[in-house]
PDB file of C-alpha atoms in Angstrom:
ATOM      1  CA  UNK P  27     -47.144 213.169 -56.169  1.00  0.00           C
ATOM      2  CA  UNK P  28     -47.275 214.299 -59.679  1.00  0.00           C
ATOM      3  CA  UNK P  29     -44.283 213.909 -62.043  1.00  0.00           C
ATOM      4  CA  UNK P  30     -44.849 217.699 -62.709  1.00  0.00           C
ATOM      5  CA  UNK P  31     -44.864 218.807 -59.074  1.00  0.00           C
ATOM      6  CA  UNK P  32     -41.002 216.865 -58.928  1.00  0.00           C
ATOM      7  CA  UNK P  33     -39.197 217.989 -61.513  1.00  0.00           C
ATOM      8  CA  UNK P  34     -40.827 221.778 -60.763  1.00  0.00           C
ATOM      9  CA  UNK P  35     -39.159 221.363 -57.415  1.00  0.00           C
ATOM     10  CA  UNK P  36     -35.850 219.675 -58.064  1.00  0.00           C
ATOM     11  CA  UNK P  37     -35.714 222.367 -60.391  1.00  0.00           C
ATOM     12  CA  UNK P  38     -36.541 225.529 -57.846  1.00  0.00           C
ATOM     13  CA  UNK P  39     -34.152 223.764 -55.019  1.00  0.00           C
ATOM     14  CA  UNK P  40     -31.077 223.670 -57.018  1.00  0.00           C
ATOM     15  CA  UNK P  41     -32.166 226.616 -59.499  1.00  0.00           C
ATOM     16  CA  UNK P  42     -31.969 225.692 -62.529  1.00  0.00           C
ATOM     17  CA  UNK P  43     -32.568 227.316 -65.845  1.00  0.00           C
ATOM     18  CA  UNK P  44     -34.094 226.436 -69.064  1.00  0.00           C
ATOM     19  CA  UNK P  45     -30.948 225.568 -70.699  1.00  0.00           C
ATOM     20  CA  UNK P  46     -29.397 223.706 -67.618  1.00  0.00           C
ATOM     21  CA  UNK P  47     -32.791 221.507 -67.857  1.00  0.00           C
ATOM     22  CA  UNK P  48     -32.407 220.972 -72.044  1.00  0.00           C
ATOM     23  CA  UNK P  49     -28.781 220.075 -70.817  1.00  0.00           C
ATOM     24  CA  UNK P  50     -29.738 217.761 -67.789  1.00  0.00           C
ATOM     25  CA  UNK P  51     -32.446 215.782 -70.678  1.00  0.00           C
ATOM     26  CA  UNK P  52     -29.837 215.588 -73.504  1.00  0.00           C
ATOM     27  CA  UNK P  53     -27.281 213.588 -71.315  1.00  0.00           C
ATOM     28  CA  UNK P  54     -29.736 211.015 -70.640  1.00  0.00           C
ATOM     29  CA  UNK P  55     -30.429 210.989 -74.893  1.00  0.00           C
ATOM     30  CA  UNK P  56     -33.575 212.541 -74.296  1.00  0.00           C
ATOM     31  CA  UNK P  57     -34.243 215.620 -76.315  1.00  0.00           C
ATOM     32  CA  UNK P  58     -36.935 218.228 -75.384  1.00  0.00           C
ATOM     33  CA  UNK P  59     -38.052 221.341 -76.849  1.00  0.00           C
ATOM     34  CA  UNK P  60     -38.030 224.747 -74.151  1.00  0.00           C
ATOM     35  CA  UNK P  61     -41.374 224.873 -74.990  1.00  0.00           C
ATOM     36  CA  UNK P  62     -42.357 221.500 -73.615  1.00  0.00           C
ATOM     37  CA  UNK P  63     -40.622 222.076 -70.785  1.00  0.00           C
ATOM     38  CA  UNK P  64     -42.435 224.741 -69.786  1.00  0.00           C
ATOM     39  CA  UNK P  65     -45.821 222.753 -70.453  1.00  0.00           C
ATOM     40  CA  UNK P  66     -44.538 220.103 -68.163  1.00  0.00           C
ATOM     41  CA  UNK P  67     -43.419 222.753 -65.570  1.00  0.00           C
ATOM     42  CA  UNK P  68     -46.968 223.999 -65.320  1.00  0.00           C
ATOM     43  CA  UNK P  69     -49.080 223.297 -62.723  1.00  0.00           C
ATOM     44  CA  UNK P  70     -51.926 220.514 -62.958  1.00  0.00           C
ATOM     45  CA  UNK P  71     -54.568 223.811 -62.455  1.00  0.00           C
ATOM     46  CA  UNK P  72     -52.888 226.002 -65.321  1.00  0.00           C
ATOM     47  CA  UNK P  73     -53.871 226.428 -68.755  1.00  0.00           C
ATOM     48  CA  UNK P  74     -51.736 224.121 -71.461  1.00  0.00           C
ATOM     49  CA  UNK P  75     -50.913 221.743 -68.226  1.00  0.00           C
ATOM     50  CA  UNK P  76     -49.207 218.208 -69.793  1.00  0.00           C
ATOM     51  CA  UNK P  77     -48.555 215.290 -67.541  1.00  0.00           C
ATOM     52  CA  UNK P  78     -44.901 214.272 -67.122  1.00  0.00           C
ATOM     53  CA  UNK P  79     -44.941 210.731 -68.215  1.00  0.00           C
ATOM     54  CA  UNK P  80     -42.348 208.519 -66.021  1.00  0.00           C
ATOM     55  CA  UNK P  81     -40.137 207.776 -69.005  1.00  0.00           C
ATOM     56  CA  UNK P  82     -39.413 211.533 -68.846  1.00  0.00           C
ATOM     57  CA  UNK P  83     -39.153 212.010 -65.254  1.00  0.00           C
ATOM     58  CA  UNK P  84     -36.691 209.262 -65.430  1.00  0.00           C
ATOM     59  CA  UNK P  85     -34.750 210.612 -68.548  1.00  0.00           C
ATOM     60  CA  UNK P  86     -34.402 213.748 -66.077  1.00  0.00           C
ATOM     61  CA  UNK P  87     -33.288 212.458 -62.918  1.00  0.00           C
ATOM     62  CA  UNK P  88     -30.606 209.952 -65.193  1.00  0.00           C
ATOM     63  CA  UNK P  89     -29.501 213.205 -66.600  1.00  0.00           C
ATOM     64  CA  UNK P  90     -29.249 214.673 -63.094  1.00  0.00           C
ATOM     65  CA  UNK P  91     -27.181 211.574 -61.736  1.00  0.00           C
ATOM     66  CA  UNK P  92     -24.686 212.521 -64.830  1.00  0.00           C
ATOM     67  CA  UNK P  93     -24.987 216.613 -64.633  1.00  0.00           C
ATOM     68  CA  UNK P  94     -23.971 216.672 -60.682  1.00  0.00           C
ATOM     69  CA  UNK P  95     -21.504 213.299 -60.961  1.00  0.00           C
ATOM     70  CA  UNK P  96     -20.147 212.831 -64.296  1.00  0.00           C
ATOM     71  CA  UNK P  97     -20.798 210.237 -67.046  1.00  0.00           C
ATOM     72  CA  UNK P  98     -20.032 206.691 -65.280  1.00  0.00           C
ATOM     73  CA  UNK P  99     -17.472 203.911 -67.134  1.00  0.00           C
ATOM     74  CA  UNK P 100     -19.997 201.013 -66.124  1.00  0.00           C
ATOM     75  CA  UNK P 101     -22.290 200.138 -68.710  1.00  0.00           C
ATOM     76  CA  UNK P 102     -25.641 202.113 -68.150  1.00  0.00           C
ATOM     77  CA  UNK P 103     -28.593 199.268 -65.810  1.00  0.00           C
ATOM     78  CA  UNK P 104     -31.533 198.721 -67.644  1.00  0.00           C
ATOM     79  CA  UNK P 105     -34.327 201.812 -66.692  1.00  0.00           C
ATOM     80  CA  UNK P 106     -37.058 199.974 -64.457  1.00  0.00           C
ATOM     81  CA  UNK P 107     -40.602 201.322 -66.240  1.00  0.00           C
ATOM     82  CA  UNK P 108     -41.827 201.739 -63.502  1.00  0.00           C
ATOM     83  CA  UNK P 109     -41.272 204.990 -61.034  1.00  0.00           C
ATOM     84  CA  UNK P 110     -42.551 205.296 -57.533  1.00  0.00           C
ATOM     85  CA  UNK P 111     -41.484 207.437 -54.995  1.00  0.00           C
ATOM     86  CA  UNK P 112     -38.677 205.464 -53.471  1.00  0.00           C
ATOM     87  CA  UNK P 113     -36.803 205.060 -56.531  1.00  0.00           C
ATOM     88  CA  UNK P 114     -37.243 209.119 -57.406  1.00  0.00           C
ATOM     89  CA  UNK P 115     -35.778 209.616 -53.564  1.00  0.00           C
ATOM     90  CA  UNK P 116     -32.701 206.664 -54.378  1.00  0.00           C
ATOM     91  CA  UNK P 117     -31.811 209.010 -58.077  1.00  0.00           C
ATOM     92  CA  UNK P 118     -31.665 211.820 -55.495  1.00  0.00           C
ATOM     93  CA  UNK P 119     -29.566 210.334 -53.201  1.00  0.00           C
ATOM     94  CA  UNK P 120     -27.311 208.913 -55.822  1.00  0.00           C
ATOM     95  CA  UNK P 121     -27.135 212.498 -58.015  1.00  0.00           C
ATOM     96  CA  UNK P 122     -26.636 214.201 -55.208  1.00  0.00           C
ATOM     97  CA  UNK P 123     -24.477 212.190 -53.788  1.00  0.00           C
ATOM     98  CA  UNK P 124     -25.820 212.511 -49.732  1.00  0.00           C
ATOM     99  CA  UNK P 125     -25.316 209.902 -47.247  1.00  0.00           C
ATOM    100  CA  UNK P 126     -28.036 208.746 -44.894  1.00  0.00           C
ATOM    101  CA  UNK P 127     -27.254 211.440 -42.299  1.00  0.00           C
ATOM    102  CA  UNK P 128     -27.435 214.335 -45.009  1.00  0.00           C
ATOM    103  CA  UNK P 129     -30.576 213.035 -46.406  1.00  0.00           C
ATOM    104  CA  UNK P 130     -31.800 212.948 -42.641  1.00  0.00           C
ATOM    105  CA  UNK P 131     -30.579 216.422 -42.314  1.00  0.00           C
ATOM    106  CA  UNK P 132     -32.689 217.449 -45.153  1.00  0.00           C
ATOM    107  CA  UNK P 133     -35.468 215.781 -44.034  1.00  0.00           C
ATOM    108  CA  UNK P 134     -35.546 217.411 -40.658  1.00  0.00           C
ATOM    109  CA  UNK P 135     -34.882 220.806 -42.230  1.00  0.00           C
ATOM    110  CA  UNK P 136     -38.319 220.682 -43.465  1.00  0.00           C
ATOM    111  CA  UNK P 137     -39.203 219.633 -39.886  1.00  0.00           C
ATOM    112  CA  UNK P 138     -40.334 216.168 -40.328  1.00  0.00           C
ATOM    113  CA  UNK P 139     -38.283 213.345 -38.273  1.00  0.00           C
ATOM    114  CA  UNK P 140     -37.517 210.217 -39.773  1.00  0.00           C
ATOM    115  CA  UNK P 141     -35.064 207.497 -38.111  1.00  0.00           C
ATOM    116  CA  UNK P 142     -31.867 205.506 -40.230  1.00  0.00           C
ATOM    117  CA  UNK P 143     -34.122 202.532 -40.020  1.00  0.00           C
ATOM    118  CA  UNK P 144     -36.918 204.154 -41.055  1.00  0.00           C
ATOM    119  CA  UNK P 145     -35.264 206.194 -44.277  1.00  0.00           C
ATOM    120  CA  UNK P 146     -32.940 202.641 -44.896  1.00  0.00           C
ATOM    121  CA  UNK P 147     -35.994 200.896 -45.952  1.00  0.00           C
ATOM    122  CA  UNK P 148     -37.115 202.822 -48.527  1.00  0.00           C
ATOM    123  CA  UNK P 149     -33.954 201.976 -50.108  1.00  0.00           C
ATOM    124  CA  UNK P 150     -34.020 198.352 -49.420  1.00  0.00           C
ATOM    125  CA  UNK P 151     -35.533 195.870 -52.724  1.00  0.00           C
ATOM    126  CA  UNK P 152     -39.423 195.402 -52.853  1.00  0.00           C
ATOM    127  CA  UNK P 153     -39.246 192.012 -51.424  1.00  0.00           C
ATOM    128  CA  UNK P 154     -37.145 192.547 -48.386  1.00  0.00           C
ATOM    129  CA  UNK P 155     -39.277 191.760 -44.985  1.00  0.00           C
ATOM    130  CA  UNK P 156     -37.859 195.685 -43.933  1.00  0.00           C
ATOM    131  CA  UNK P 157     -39.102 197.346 -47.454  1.00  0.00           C
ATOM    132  CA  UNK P 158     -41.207 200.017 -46.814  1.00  0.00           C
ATOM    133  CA  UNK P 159     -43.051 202.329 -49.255  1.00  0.00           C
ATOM    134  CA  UNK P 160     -42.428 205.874 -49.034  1.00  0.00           C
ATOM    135  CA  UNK P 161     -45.012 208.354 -48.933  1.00  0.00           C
ATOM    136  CA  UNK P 162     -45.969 211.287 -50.648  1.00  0.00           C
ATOM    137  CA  UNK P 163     -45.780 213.243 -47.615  1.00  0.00           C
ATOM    138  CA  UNK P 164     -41.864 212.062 -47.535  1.00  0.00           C
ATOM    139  CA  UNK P 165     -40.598 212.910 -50.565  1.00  0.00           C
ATOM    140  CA  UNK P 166     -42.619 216.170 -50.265  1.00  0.00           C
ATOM    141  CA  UNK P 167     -41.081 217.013 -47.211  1.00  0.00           C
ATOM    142  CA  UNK P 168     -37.710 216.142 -48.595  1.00  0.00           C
ATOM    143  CA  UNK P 169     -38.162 218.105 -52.269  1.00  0.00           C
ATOM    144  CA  UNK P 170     -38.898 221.131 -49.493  1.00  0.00           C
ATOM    145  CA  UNK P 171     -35.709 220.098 -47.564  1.00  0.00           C
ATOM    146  CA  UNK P 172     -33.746 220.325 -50.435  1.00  0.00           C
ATOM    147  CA  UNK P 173     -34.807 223.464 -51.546  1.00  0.00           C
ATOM    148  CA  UNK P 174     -33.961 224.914 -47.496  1.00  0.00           C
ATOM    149  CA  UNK P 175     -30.479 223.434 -47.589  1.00  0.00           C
ATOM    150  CA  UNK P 176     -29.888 224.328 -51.449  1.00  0.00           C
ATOM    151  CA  UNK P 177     -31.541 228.060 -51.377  1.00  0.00           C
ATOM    152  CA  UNK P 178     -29.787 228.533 -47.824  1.00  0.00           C
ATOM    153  CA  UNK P 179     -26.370 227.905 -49.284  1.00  0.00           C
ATOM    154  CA  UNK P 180     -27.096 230.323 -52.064  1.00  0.00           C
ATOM    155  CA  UNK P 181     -27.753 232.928 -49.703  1.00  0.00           C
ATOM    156  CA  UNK P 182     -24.542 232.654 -47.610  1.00  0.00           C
TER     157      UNK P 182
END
């Protein structure tokens, strides 16, 4: 999944606006101008389209973990360079703070089925005999969940 296509829809599921998203960069010491945020909120087939790098994607979801919980009194872990899909799901989790029943909640909001074993090794370290890769198609599914349960509770 593009970097692009997750921000865009961490950013429709728990609407937020261009300043909120300035705001959400600057606590992780990131700064970004409104107009490159909208390049990088394009879509890969619109004019002006810029790829998301993962050092930005990850200055984002750092600044999400801080936005939603608060700024943390242990000193801040080292930022792994690299950014696959199960460590964009475990920022989720952490920012938003879910257990493994909500996230399964979420998941089968956007009607896809996953068991605790299943959804516990994604979170489990790369070496682990139960580590398991997650997909695309999962963290789609759970961006779309997310927006569901988010956009639902609006609406209420």
């Amino acid at each position: 999944m593009l970097n692009n296509d997750v921000i865009r829809r961490i950013r429709y599921a728990l609407n937020l606006n261009d300043h909120a998203m300035i705001a959400i960069f600057a606590l992780s010491d990131y700064e970004i101008s409104r107009d490159t945020l909208l390049t990088l909120l394009k879509k890969d087939n619109e004019e002006h389209f810029v790829a998301m790098s993962n050092a930005q994607l990850t200055a984002f979801l750092d600044g999400l973990i801080t936005f939603r919980r608060g700024k943390s009194d242990k000193p801040v872990a080292p930022a792994k360079t690299e950014l696959d899909n199960n460590a964009i799901l475990r920022k989720l989790r952490i920012a938003l703070e879910f257990k493994e029943e909500e996230m399964l909640s979420i998941l089968t909001l956007a009607d896809f089925d996953l068991s605790k074993h299943e959804l516990s090794a994604f979170f489990r370290h790369e070496g682990h005999k139960h580590y398991r890769k997650c997909g695309d198609q999962i963290l789609r599914n759970f961006l779309q969940g997310l927006t569901i349960h988010f956009r639902q509770a609006d609406a209420s």
